[in-house]
Amino acid sequence: YGISWDPVLDLPYIQASEIKGAVRSVLLKLALLSDAPNRIKNIMSVLSFTGKTRGKVFTKEEYKVVNELLTEEEPVVGQEEEHVGWLVISDAYPVNASKGVPVDLFVLTPHYTSDVHQEYDIDPRPIKFVGIPKCTEIAFAVSINKNGVEVLHKLSGTQMSTDQLLKIVLTKALDAGIGRRTSRGMGRIQLEGIEEVRK
């Protein structure tokens, strides 16, 4: 739901930023569960891991959660701190569709809108939208540098391999859902496997 469309390949795709945002949320939750003396440090490590964009570093929802831990006002990233994340994710494209078609038509019919004051005011109007159907395989690339590997190991506090840790983080992020209407089961992705390529 809320997919983008590639004008060159003529295919729907999920933007990398959607997947990266889900990964960031999983890691921020993990950082918040860490020991109190290291908590702020771990939160800042997560921000470096996923990349720092100039300006405010937290969404409203994230700021509500971390606000109690911050002694100053919400941190702001300056020009000198701005950098690309240590985790790089590509856009996700469908590679195999169960019905042979990578898109399906969905219908949403809201009954209670802001102008409804009583039951007799209900005037349902179906909203049609295009989405990627169930059981469609999608593929995307993930790259992580040495700094990112250190952050993953520090946050997990385990001796697991980087591949295992990355698989766990991606599984949790994709399972939580990408995009909107995840409470209705949309945007939830099951990780089937990782094909490793090393240089």
PDB file of C-alpha atoms in Angstrom:
ATOM      1  CA  TYR A   1       0.000   0.000   0.000  1.00  0.00           C
ATOM      2  CA  GLY A   2       1.479   3.335  -0.967  1.00  0.00           C
ATOM      3  CA  ILE A   3       3.841   1.797  -3.526  1.00  0.00           C
ATOM      4  CA  SER A   4       5.925   3.750  -6.000  1.00  0.00           C
ATOM      5  CA  TRP A   5       6.045   3.100  -9.718  1.00  0.00           C
ATOM      6  CA  ASP A   6       9.249   2.792 -11.746  1.00  0.00           C
ATOM      7  CA  PRO A   7       8.700   4.599 -15.083  1.00  0.00           C
ATOM      8  CA  VAL A   8      11.645   2.842 -16.758  1.00  0.00           C
ATOM      9  CA  LEU A   9      10.975  -0.775 -15.719  1.00  0.00           C
ATOM     10  CA  ASP A  10       7.198  -0.179 -15.595  1.00  0.00           C
ATOM     11  CA  LEU A  11       7.005  -2.018 -12.267  1.00  0.00           C
ATOM     12  CA  PRO A  12       5.821  -1.209  -8.766  1.00  0.00           C
ATOM     13  CA  TYR A  13       8.548  -1.021  -6.133  1.00  0.00           C
ATOM     14  CA  ILE A  14       9.018  -0.331  -2.437  1.00  0.00           C
ATOM     15  CA  GLN A  15      11.336   2.578  -1.744  1.00  0.00           C
ATOM     16  CA  ALA A  16      14.540   1.798   0.136  1.00  0.00           C
ATOM     17  CA  SER A  17      13.713   4.534   2.661  1.00  0.00           C
ATOM     18  CA  GLU A  18      10.599   2.575   3.750  1.00  0.00           C
ATOM     19  CA  ILE A  19      12.658  -0.529   4.544  1.00  0.00           C
ATOM     20  CA  LYS A  20      15.443   1.480   6.156  1.00  0.00           C
ATOM     21  CA  GLY A  21      12.911   3.308   8.341  1.00  0.00           C
ATOM     22  CA  ALA A  22      11.564  -0.025   9.593  1.00  0.00           C
ATOM     23  CA  VAL A  23      15.124  -1.187  10.383  1.00  0.00           C
ATOM     24  CA  ARG A  24      15.809   2.082  12.208  1.00  0.00           C
ATOM     25  CA  SER A  25      12.672   1.601  14.368  1.00  0.00           C
ATOM     26  CA  VAL A  26      13.730  -1.941  15.335  1.00  0.00           C
ATOM     27  CA  LEU A  27      17.248  -0.791  16.267  1.00  0.00           C
ATOM     28  CA  LEU A  28      15.987   2.237  18.224  1.00  0.00           C
ATOM     29  CA  LYS A  29      13.788  -0.076  20.311  1.00  0.00           C
ATOM     30  CA  LEU A  30      16.814  -2.282  20.930  1.00  0.00           C
ATOM     31  CA  ALA A  31      18.880   0.771  21.933  1.00  0.00           C
ATOM     32  CA  LEU A  32      16.173   1.869  24.376  1.00  0.00           C
ATOM     33  CA  LEU A  33      16.333  -1.552  26.071  1.00  0.00           C
ATOM     34  CA  SER A  34      20.094  -1.299  26.624  1.00  0.00           C
ATOM     35  CA  ASP A  35      21.700  -0.466  29.990  1.00  0.00           C
ATOM     36  CA  ALA A  36      20.982   3.073  31.237  1.00  0.00           C
ATOM     37  CA  PRO A  37      24.616   4.374  31.102  1.00  0.00           C
ATOM     38  CA  ASN A  38      24.942   3.355  27.429  1.00  0.00           C
ATOM     39  CA  ARG A  39      21.417   4.138  26.282  1.00  0.00           C
ATOM     40  CA  ILE A  40      21.981   7.600  24.765  1.00  0.00           C
ATOM     41  CA  LYS A  41      25.241   6.454  23.176  1.00  0.00           C
ATOM     42  CA  ASN A  42      23.456   3.483  21.604  1.00  0.00           C
ATOM     43  CA  ILE A  43      20.630   5.685  20.309  1.00  0.00           C
ATOM     44  CA  MET A  44      23.167   7.975  18.636  1.00  0.00           C
ATOM     45  CA  SER A  45      24.937   4.913  17.183  1.00  0.00           C
ATOM     46  CA  VAL A  46      21.646   3.832  15.589  1.00  0.00           C
ATOM     47  CA  LEU A  47      21.298   7.266  13.999  1.00  0.00           C
ATOM     48  CA  SER A  48      24.814   6.988  12.556  1.00  0.00           C
ATOM     49  CA  PHE A  49      24.040   3.453  11.406  1.00  0.00           C
ATOM     50  CA  THR A  50      21.016   4.515   9.375  1.00  0.00           C
ATOM     51  CA  GLY A  51      22.432   7.911   8.346  1.00  0.00           C
ATOM     52  CA  LYS A  52      22.228  11.464   9.624  1.00  0.00           C
ATOM     53  CA  THR A  53      20.298  14.017   7.636  1.00  0.00           C
ATOM     54  CA  ARG A  54      20.714  17.684   8.411  1.00  0.00           C
ATOM     55  CA  GLY A  55      18.064  18.966  10.772  1.00  0.00           C
ATOM     56  CA  LYS A  56      16.033  17.094  13.380  1.00  0.00           C
ATOM     57  CA  VAL A  57      17.010  13.469  13.876  1.00  0.00           C
ATOM     58  CA  PHE A  58      13.822  11.957  15.319  1.00  0.00           C
ATOM     59  CA  THR A  59      10.274  11.620  14.039  1.00  0.00           C
ATOM     60  CA  LYS A  60       7.517  12.850  16.406  1.00  0.00           C
ATOM     61  CA  GLU A  61       6.784   9.296  17.576  1.00  0.00           C
ATOM     62  CA  GLU A  62      10.462   8.516  18.173  1.00  0.00           C
ATOM     63  CA  TYR A  63      10.999  11.791  20.024  1.00  0.00           C
ATOM     64  CA  LYS A  64       8.156  11.004  22.440  1.00  0.00           C
ATOM     65  CA  VAL A  65       9.930   7.757  23.344  1.00  0.00           C
ATOM     66  CA  VAL A  66      13.451   9.161  23.716  1.00  0.00           C
ATOM     67  CA  ASN A  67      12.432  12.524  25.205  1.00  0.00           C
ATOM     68  CA  GLU A  68      12.747  11.243  28.780  1.00  0.00           C
ATOM     69  CA  LEU A  69      16.338  10.204  28.104  1.00  0.00           C
ATOM     70  CA  LEU A  70      17.502  13.460  26.565  1.00  0.00           C
ATOM     71  CA  THR A  71      18.765  16.135  28.922  1.00  0.00           C
ATOM     72  CA  GLU A  72      18.819  18.861  26.279  1.00  0.00           C
ATOM     73  CA  GLU A  73      16.395  19.758  23.533  1.00  0.00           C
ATOM     74  CA  GLU A  74      16.032  17.397  20.590  1.00  0.00           C
ATOM     75  CA  PRO A  75      19.456  17.015  18.962  1.00  0.00           C
ATOM     76  CA  VAL A  76      19.888  18.614  15.575  1.00  0.00           C
ATOM     77  CA  VAL A  77      22.403  17.383  12.992  1.00  0.00           C
ATOM     78  CA  GLY A  78      24.638  20.130  11.639  1.00  0.00           C
ATOM     79  CA  GLN A  79      26.218  20.244   8.191  1.00  0.00           C
ATOM     80  CA  GLU A  80      29.503  18.816   9.497  1.00  0.00           C
ATOM     81  CA  GLU A  81      27.742  15.792  11.073  1.00  0.00           C
ATOM     82  CA  GLU A  82      25.549  14.917   8.102  1.00  0.00           C
ATOM     83  CA  HIS A  83      26.547  11.617   6.515  1.00  0.00           C
ATOM     84  CA  VAL A  84      25.275   8.593   4.610  1.00  0.00           C
ATOM     85  CA  GLY A  85      24.344   5.638   6.791  1.00  0.00           C
ATOM     86  CA  TRP A  86      26.620   2.663   7.414  1.00  0.00           C
ATOM     87  CA  LEU A  87      23.740   0.482   6.217  1.00  0.00           C
ATOM     88  CA  VAL A  88      22.768   0.825   2.550  1.00  0.00           C
ATOM     89  CA  ILE A  89      19.527  -0.679   1.213  1.00  0.00           C
ATOM     90  CA  SER A  90      18.326  -0.661  -2.395  1.00  0.00           C
ATOM     91  CA  ASP A  91      14.748  -0.251  -3.611  1.00  0.00           C
ATOM     92  CA  ALA A  92      12.762  -3.523  -3.514  1.00  0.00           C
ATOM     93  CA  TYR A  93      11.334  -4.862  -6.793  1.00  0.00           C
ATOM     94  CA  PRO A  94       8.974  -7.783  -7.457  1.00  0.00           C
ATOM     95  CA  VAL A  95      10.824 -10.739  -9.007  1.00  0.00           C
ATOM     96  CA  ASN A  96       8.092 -13.372  -8.967  1.00  0.00           C
ATOM     97  CA  ALA A  97       4.312 -12.859  -8.706  1.00  0.00           C
ATOM     98  CA  SER A  98       1.976 -15.712  -7.738  1.00  0.00           C
ATOM     99  CA  LYS A  99      -0.601 -14.810 -10.406  1.00  0.00           C
ATOM    100  CA  GLY A 100       1.994 -13.607 -12.896  1.00  0.00           C
ATOM    101  CA  VAL A 101       0.990  -9.978 -12.319  1.00  0.00           C
ATOM    102  CA  PRO A 102       2.949  -7.842  -9.817  1.00  0.00           C
ATOM    103  CA  VAL A 103      -0.021  -5.590  -8.992  1.00  0.00           C
ATOM    104  CA  ASP A 104      -3.561  -6.020  -7.758  1.00  0.00           C
ATOM    105  CA  LEU A 105      -6.504  -3.684  -7.277  1.00  0.00           C
ATOM    106  CA  PHE A 106      -7.560  -3.127  -3.659  1.00  0.00           C
ATOM    107  CA  VAL A 107     -10.667  -1.366  -2.386  1.00  0.00           C
ATOM    108  CA  LEU A 108     -10.962   0.562   0.856  1.00  0.00           C
ATOM    109  CA  THR A 109     -14.456   1.656   1.940  1.00  0.00           C
ATOM    110  CA  PRO A 110     -14.386   4.098   4.864  1.00  0.00           C
ATOM    111  CA  HIS A 111     -17.763   4.415   6.610  1.00  0.00           C
ATOM    112  CA  TYR A 112     -16.993   6.895   9.366  1.00  0.00           C
ATOM    113  CA  THR A 113     -15.433  10.091   8.098  1.00  0.00           C
ATOM    114  CA  SER A 114     -15.016  13.414   9.894  1.00  0.00           C
ATOM    115  CA  ASP A 115     -18.364  14.732   8.584  1.00  0.00           C
ATOM    116  CA  VAL A 116     -20.383  11.791  10.028  1.00  0.00           C
ATOM    117  CA  HIS A 117     -22.247  12.804  13.204  1.00  0.00           C
ATOM    118  CA  GLN A 118     -24.826  10.029  13.332  1.00  0.00           C
ATOM    119  CA  GLU A 119     -25.504   6.687  11.652  1.00  0.00           C
ATOM    120  CA  TYR A 120     -27.795   8.226   9.028  1.00  0.00           C
ATOM    121  CA  ASP A 121     -24.975  10.459   7.776  1.00  0.00           C
ATOM    122  CA  ILE A 122     -22.901   7.486   6.603  1.00  0.00           C
ATOM    123  CA  ASP A 123     -22.180   7.618   2.873  1.00  0.00           C
ATOM    124  CA  PRO A 124     -19.569   4.942   2.087  1.00  0.00           C
ATOM    125  CA  ARG A 125     -17.492   5.672  -0.995  1.00  0.00           C
ATOM    126  CA  PRO A 126     -15.072   2.991  -2.162  1.00  0.00           C
ATOM    127  CA  ILE A 127     -11.497   4.128  -2.717  1.00  0.00           C
ATOM    128  CA  LYS A 128      -9.567   2.033  -5.232  1.00  0.00           C
ATOM    129  CA  PHE A 129      -5.808   1.727  -5.076  1.00  0.00           C
ATOM    130  CA  VAL A 130      -3.078  -0.435  -6.561  1.00  0.00           C
ATOM    131  CA  GLY A 131      -0.837  -2.587  -4.392  1.00  0.00           C
ATOM    132  CA  ILE A 132       1.554  -5.518  -4.560  1.00  0.00           C
ATOM    133  CA  PRO A 133      -0.505  -8.715  -4.037  1.00  0.00           C
ATOM    134  CA  LYS A 134       0.084 -11.457  -1.462  1.00  0.00           C
ATOM    135  CA  CYS A 135       2.727 -14.113  -2.151  1.00  0.00           C
ATOM    136  CA  THR A 136       4.723 -11.843  -4.471  1.00  0.00           C
ATOM    137  CA  GLU A 137       8.476 -12.302  -4.106  1.00  0.00           C
ATOM    138  CA  ILE A 138      10.460  -9.091  -3.899  1.00  0.00           C
ATOM    139  CA  ALA A 139      14.223  -8.645  -3.860  1.00  0.00           C
ATOM    140  CA  PHE A 140      16.533  -5.907  -2.638  1.00  0.00           C
ATOM    141  CA  ALA A 141      20.219  -5.498  -1.847  1.00  0.00           C
ATOM    142  CA  VAL A 142      21.685  -4.725   1.579  1.00  0.00           C
ATOM    143  CA  SER A 143      25.214  -3.510   2.222  1.00  0.00           C
ATOM    144  CA  ILE A 144      26.878  -2.797   5.561  1.00  0.00           C
ATOM    145  CA  ASN A 145      30.321  -1.369   6.286  1.00  0.00           C
ATOM    146  CA  LYS A 146      32.748  -2.059   9.151  1.00  0.00           C
ATOM    147  CA  ASN A 147      31.313   0.708  11.380  1.00  0.00           C
ATOM    148  CA  GLY A 148      27.830  -0.709  10.893  1.00  0.00           C
ATOM    149  CA  VAL A 149      29.016  -4.193  11.834  1.00  0.00           C
ATOM    150  CA  GLU A 150      30.430  -2.811  15.118  1.00  0.00           C
ATOM    151  CA  VAL A 151      27.137  -1.074  15.935  1.00  0.00           C
ATOM    152  CA  LEU A 152      25.133  -4.262  15.288  1.00  0.00           C
ATOM    153  CA  HIS A 153      27.371  -6.297  17.597  1.00  0.00           C
ATOM    154  CA  LYS A 154      27.371  -3.600  20.294  1.00  0.00           C
ATOM    155  CA  LEU A 155      23.576  -3.299  20.300  1.00  0.00           C
ATOM    156  CA  SER A 156      22.960  -7.046  20.308  1.00  0.00           C
ATOM    157  CA  GLY A 157      25.542  -7.829  23.007  1.00  0.00           C
ATOM    158  CA  THR A 158      26.018 -11.283  21.445  1.00  0.00           C
ATOM    159  CA  GLN A 159      28.762 -13.125  19.599  1.00  0.00           C
ATOM    160  CA  MET A 160      26.523 -13.972  16.629  1.00  0.00           C
ATOM    161  CA  SER A 161      27.890 -13.547  13.118  1.00  0.00           C
ATOM    162  CA  THR A 162      27.071 -10.333  11.233  1.00  0.00           C
ATOM    163  CA  ASP A 163      24.963 -12.320   8.758  1.00  0.00           C
ATOM    164  CA  GLN A 164      22.825 -13.783  11.555  1.00  0.00           C
ATOM    165  CA  LEU A 165      22.356 -10.383  13.213  1.00  0.00           C
ATOM    166  CA  LEU A 166      21.434  -8.721   9.936  1.00  0.00           C
ATOM    167  CA  LYS A 167      18.942 -11.500   9.189  1.00  0.00           C
ATOM    168  CA  ILE A 168      17.297 -11.071  12.625  1.00  0.00           C
ATOM    169  CA  VAL A 169      17.053  -7.267  12.249  1.00  0.00           C
ATOM    170  CA  LEU A 170      15.633  -7.487   8.711  1.00  0.00           C
ATOM    171  CA  THR A 171      13.168 -10.213   9.747  1.00  0.00           C
ATOM    172  CA  LYS A 172      11.840  -8.107  12.630  1.00  0.00           C
ATOM    173  CA  ALA A 173      11.673  -4.939  10.510  1.00  0.00           C
ATOM    174  CA  LEU A 174       9.840  -6.578   7.598  1.00  0.00           C
ATOM    175  CA  ASP A 175       7.529  -8.497   9.923  1.00  0.00           C
ATOM    176  CA  ALA A 176       6.491  -5.237  11.633  1.00  0.00           C
ATOM    177  CA  GLY A 177       5.395  -3.961   8.231  1.00  0.00           C
ATOM    178  CA  ILE A 178       6.322  -1.390   5.614  1.00  0.00           C
ATOM    179  CA  GLY A 179       4.153   1.620   4.836  1.00  0.00           C
ATOM    180  CA  ARG A 180       0.558   2.183   5.945  1.00  0.00           C
ATOM    181  CA  ARG A 181      -2.297  -0.100   7.070  1.00  0.00           C
ATOM    182  CA  THR A 182       0.062  -2.609   8.688  1.00  0.00           C
ATOM    183  CA  SER A 183      -2.527  -3.219  11.428  1.00  0.00           C
ATOM    184  CA  ARG A 184      -4.730  -4.650   8.646  1.00  0.00           C
ATOM    185  CA  GLY A 185      -1.950  -6.993   7.550  1.00  0.00           C
ATOM    186  CA  MET A 186      -0.785  -4.941   4.591  1.00  0.00           C
ATOM    187  CA  GLY A 187       2.916  -4.294   4.049  1.00  0.00           C
ATOM    188  CA  ARG A 188       4.013  -7.259   6.157  1.00  0.00           C
ATOM    189  CA  ILE A 189       6.834  -9.138   4.470  1.00  0.00           C
ATOM    190  CA  GLN A 190       8.294 -12.519   5.363  1.00  0.00           C
ATOM    191  CA  LEU A 191      12.036 -12.851   4.833  1.00  0.00           C
ATOM    192  CA  GLU A 192      12.607 -16.029   2.821  1.00  0.00           C
ATOM    193  CA  GLY A 193      16.374 -15.913   2.595  1.00  0.00           C
ATOM    194  CA  ILE A 194      19.577 -13.966   2.141  1.00  0.00           C
ATOM    195  CA  GLU A 195      22.000 -14.593  -0.685  1.00  0.00           C
ATOM    196  CA  GLU A 196      25.400 -13.498   0.491  1.00  0.00           C
ATOM    197  CA  VAL A 197      27.873 -11.739  -1.792  1.00  0.00           C
ATOM    198  CA  ARG A 198      31.256 -10.816  -0.344  1.00  0.00           C
ATOM    199  CA  LYS A 199      34.050  -8.752  -1.885  1.00  0.00           C
TER     200      LYS A 199
END
